[in-house]
PDB file of C-alpha atoms in Angstrom:
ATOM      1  CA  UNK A   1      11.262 -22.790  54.374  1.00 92.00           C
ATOM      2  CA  UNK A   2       9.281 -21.734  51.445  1.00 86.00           C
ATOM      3  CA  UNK A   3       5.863 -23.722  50.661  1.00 86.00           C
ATOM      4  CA  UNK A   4       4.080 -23.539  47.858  1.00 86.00           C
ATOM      5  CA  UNK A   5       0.437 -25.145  47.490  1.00 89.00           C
ATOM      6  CA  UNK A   6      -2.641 -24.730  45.056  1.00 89.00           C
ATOM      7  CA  UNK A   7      -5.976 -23.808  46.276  1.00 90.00           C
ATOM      8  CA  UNK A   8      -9.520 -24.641  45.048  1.00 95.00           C
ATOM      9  CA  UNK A   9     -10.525 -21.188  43.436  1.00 95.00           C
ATOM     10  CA  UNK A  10     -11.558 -21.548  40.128  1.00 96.00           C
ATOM     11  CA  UNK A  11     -12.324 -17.562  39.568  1.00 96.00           C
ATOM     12  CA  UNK A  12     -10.619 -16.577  36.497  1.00 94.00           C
ATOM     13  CA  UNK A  13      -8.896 -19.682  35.436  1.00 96.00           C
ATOM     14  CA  UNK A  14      -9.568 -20.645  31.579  1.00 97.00           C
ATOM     15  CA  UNK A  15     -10.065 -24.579  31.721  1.00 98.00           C
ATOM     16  CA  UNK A  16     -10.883 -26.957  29.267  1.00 98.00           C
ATOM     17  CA  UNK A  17     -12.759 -30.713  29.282  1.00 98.00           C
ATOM     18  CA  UNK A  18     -12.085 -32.880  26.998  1.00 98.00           C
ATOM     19  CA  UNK A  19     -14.810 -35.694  27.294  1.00 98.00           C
ATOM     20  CA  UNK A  20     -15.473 -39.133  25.562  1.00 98.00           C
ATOM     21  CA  UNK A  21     -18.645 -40.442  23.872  1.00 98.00           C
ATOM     22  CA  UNK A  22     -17.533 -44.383  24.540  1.00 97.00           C
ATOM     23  CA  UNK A  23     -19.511 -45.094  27.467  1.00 97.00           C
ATOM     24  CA  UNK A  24     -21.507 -42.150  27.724  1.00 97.00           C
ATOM     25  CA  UNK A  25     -23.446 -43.333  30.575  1.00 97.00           C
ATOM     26  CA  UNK A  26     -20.421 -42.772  32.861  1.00 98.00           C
ATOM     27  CA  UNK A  27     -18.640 -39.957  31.098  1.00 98.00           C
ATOM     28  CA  UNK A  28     -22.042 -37.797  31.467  1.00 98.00           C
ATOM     29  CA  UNK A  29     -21.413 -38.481  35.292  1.00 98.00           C
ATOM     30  CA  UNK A  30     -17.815 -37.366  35.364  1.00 98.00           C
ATOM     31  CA  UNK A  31     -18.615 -34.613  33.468  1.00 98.00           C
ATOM     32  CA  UNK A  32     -21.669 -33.404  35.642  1.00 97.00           C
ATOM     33  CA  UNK A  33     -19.228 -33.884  38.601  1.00 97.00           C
ATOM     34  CA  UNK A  34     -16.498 -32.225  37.259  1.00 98.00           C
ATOM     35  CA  UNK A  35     -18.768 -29.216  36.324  1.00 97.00           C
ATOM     36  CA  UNK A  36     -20.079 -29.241  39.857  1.00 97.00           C
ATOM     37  CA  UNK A  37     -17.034 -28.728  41.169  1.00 97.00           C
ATOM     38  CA  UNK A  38     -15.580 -26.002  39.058  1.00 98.00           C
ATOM     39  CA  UNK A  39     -19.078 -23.912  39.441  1.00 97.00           C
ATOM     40  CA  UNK A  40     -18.847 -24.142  43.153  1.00 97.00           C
ATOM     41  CA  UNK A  41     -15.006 -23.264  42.851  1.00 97.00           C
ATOM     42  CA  UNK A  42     -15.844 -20.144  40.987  1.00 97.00           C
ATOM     43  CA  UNK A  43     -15.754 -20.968  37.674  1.00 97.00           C
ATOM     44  CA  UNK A  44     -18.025 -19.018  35.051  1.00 93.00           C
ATOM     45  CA  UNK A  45     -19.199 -20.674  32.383  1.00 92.00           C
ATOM     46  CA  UNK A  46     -17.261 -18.195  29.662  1.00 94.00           C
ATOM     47  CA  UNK A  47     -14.189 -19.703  30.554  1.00 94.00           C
ATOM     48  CA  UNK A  48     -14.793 -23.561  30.311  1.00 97.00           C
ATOM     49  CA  UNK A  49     -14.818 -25.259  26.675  1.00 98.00           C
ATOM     50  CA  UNK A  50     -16.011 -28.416  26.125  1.00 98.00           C
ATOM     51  CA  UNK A  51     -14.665 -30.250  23.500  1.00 98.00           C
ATOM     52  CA  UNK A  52     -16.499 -34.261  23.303  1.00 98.00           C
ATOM     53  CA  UNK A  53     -14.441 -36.861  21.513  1.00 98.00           C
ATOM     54  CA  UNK A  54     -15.436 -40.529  20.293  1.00 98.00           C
ATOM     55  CA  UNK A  55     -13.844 -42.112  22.752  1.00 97.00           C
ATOM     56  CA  UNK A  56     -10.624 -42.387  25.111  1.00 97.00           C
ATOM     57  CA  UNK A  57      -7.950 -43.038  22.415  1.00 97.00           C
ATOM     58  CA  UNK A  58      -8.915 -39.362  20.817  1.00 98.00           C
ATOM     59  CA  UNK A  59      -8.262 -38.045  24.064  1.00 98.00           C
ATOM     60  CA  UNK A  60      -4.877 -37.291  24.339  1.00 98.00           C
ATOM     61  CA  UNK A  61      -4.776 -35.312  20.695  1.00 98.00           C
ATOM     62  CA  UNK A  62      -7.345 -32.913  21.490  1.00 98.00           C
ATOM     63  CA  UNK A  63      -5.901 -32.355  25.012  1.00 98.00           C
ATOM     64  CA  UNK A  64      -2.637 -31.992  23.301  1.00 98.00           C
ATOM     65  CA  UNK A  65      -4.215 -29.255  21.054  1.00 98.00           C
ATOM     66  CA  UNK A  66      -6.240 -27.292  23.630  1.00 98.00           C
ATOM     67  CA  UNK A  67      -2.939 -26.969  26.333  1.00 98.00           C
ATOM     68  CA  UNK A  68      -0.629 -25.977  23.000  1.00 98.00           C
ATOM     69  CA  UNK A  69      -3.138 -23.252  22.119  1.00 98.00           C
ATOM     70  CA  UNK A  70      -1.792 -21.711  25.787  1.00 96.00           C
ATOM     71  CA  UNK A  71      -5.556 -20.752  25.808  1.00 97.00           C
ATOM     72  CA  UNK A  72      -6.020 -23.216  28.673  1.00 98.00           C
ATOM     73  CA  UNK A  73      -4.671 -22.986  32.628  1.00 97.00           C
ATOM     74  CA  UNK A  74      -5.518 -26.651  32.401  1.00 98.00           C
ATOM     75  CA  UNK A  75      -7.146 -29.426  29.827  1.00 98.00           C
ATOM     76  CA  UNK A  76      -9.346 -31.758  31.918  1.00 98.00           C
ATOM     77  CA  UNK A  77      -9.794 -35.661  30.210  1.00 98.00           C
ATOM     78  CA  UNK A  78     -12.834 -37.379  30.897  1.00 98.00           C
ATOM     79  CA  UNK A  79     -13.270 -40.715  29.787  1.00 98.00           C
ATOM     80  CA  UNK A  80     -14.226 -45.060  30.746  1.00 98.00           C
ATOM     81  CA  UNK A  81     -12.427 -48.065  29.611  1.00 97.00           C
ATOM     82  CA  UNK A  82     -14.148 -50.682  30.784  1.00 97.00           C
ATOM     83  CA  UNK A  83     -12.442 -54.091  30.213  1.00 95.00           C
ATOM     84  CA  UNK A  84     -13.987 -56.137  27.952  1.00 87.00           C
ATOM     85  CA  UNK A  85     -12.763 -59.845  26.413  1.00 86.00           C
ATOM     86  CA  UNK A  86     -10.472 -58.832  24.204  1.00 85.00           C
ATOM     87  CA  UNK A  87      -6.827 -57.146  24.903  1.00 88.00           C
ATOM     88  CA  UNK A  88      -8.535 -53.805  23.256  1.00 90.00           C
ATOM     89  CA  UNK A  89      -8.280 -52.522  27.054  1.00 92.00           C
ATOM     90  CA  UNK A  90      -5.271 -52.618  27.587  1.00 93.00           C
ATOM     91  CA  UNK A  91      -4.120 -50.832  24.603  1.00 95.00           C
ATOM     92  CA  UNK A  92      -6.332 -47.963  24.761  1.00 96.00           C
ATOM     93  CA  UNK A  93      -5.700 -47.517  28.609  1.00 96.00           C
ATOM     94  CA  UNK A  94      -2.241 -47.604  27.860  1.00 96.00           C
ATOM     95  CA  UNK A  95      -2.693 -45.183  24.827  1.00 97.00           C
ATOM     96  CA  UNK A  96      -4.695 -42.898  26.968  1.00 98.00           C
ATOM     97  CA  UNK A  97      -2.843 -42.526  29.769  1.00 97.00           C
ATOM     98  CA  UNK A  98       0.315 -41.744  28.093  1.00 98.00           C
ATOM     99  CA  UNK A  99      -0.685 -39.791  25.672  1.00 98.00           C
ATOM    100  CA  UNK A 100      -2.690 -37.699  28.294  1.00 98.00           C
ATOM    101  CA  UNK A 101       0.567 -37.491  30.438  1.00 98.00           C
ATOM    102  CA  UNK A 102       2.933 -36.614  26.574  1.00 98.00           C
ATOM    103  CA  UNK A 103       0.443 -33.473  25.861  1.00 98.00           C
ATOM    104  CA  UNK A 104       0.985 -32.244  29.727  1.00 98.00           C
ATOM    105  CA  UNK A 105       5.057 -32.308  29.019  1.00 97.00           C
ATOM    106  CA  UNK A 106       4.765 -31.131  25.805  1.00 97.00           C
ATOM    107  CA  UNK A 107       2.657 -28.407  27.016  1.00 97.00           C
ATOM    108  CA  UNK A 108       3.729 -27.262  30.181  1.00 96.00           C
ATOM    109  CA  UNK A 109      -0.031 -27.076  31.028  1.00 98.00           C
ATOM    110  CA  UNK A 110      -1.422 -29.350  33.563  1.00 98.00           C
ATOM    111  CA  UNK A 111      -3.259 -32.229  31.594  1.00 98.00           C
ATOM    112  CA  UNK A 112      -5.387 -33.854  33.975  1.00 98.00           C
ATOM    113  CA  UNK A 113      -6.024 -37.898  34.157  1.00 98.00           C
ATOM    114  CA  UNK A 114     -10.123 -38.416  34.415  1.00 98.00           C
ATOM    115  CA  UNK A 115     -10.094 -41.572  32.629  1.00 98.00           C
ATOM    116  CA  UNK A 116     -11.605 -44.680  34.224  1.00 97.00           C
ATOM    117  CA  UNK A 117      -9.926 -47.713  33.814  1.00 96.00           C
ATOM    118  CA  UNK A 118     -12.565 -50.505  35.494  1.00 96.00           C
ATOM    119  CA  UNK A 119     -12.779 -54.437  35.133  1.00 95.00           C
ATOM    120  CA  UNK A 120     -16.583 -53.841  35.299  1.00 96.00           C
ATOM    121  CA  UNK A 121     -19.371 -51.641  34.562  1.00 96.00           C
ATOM    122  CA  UNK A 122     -20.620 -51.692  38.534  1.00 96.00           C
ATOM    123  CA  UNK A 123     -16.804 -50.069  39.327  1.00 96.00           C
ATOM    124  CA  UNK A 124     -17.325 -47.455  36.424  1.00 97.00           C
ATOM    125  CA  UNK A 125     -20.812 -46.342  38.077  1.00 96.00           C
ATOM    126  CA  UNK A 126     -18.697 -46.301  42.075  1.00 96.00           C
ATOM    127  CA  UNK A 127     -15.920 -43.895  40.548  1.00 96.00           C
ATOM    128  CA  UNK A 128     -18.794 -41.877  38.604  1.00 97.00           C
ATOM    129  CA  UNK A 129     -21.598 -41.360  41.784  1.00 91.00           C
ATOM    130  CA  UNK A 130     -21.987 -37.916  43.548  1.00 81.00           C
ATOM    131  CA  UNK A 131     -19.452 -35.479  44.288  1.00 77.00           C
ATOM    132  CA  UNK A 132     -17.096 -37.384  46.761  1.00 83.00           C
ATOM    133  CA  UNK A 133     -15.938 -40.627  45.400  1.00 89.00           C
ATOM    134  CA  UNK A 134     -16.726 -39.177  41.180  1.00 97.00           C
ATOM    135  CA  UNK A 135     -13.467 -39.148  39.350  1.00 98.00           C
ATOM    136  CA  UNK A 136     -14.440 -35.987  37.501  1.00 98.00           C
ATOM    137  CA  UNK A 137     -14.886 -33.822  40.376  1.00 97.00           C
ATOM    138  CA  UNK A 138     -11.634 -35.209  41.431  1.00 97.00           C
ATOM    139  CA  UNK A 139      -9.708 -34.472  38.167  1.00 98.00           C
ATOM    140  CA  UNK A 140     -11.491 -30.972  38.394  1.00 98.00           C
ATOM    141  CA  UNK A 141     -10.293 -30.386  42.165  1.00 98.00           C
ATOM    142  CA  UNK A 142      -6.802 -31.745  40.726  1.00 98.00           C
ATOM    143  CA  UNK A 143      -6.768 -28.857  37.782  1.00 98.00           C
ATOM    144  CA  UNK A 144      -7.935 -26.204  39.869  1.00 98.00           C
ATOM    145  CA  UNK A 145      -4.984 -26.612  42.291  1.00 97.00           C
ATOM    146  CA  UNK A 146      -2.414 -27.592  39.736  1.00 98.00           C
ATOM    147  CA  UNK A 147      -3.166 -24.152  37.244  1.00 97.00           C
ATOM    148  CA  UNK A 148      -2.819 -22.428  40.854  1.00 96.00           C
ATOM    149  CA  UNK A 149       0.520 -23.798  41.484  1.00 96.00           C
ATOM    150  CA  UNK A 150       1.244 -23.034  37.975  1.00 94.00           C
ATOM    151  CA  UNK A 151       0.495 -19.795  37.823  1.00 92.00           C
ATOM    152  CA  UNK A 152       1.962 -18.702  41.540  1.00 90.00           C
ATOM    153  CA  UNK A 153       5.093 -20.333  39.979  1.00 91.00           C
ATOM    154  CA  UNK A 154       4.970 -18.503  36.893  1.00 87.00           C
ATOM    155  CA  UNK A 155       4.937 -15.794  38.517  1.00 84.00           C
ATOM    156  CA  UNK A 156       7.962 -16.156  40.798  1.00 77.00           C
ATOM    157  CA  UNK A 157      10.090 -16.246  37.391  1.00 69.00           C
ATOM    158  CA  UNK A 158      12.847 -13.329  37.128  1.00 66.00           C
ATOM    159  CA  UNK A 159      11.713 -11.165  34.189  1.00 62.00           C
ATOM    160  CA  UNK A 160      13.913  -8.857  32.043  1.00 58.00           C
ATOM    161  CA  UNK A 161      17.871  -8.316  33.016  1.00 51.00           C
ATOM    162  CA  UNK A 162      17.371 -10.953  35.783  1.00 51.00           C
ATOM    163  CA  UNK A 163      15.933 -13.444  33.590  1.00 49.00           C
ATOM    164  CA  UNK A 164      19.253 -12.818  31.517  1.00 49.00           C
ATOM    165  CA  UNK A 165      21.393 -13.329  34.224  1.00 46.00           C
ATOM    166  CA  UNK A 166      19.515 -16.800  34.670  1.00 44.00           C
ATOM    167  CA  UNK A 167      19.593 -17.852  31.301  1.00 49.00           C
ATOM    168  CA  UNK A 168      23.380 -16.811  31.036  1.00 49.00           C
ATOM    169  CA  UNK A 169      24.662 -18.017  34.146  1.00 44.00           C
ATOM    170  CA  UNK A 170      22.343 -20.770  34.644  1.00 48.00           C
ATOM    171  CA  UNK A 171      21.530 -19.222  38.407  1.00 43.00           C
ATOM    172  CA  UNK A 172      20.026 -16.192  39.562  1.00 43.00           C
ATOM    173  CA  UNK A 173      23.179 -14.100  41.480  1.00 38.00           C
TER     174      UNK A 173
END
């Protein structure tokens, strides 16, 4: 049986964060987390872009952007919706979580979910405390492992007359 898994080494991967201005207060948390993470896994700081958006709706294009510009091994998304009175939440939650998820298959490059969807601003601030339970140090453990698996997949791809043979008979002989 073959197994294949990610692992938490950030050392040489190219990673992006795309984080939103709407809420600042919490998406300065994620981020710090996030960055916390991804320095400890080995990440220098040559390889990590930040790109900061208005808020979660502008998300997903930018992510889309950065993982088509195959400059990224994966686009990290940072952002809090925090219900409110209005339907408003639902509709950017729902924008931003598919779109997020549309600019991953588009890409092929793992675009990761860091978006807080809350009821109330005291559940924002529990997803967005330390290193543990903060959403952005999870999303960054989640891209670290997923551009691993990517990349040790990438890898096991038949190149030249073998890649042929795939393409042609739609199996590897």
């Amino acid at each position: 049986m073959n197994i294949l898994e990610g692992y938490q080494d950030a050392k040489g991967l190219r990673l992006a964060l795309v984080v939103s201005k709407f809420n600042e207060f919490i998406t300065e948390r994620l981020f710090a987390g996030a960055v916390e993470v991804l320095k400890k896994a080995g990440a220098d700081d040559q390889t990590l872009e930040v790109v900061r958006v208005p808020g979660a709706f502008e998300i997903p294009l930018v992510a889309r952007h950065l993982a088509l510009s195959r400059r990224f091994d994966a686009v990290i998304c940072l952002g809090a919706v925090i219900r409110g009175e209005t339907p408003h939440f639902e509709y950017i939650s729902r924008e931003a979580s598919r779109g997020i998820a549309q600019a991953a298959w588009d890409s092929g490059v793992p675009v990761i979910f860091g978006v807080l969807t809350t009821d109330t601003v005291d559940q924002a601030l529990a997803r967005a405390e330390g290193v543990e339970q903060n959403r952005g140090a999870e999303a960054a453990r989640t891209a670290i492992e997923m551009a691993s698996v990517l990349r040790a997949l990438n890898r096991r791809r038949p190149r030249g007359a073998a890649a042929r043979r795939v393409k042609k008979a739609g199996r590897p002989r």
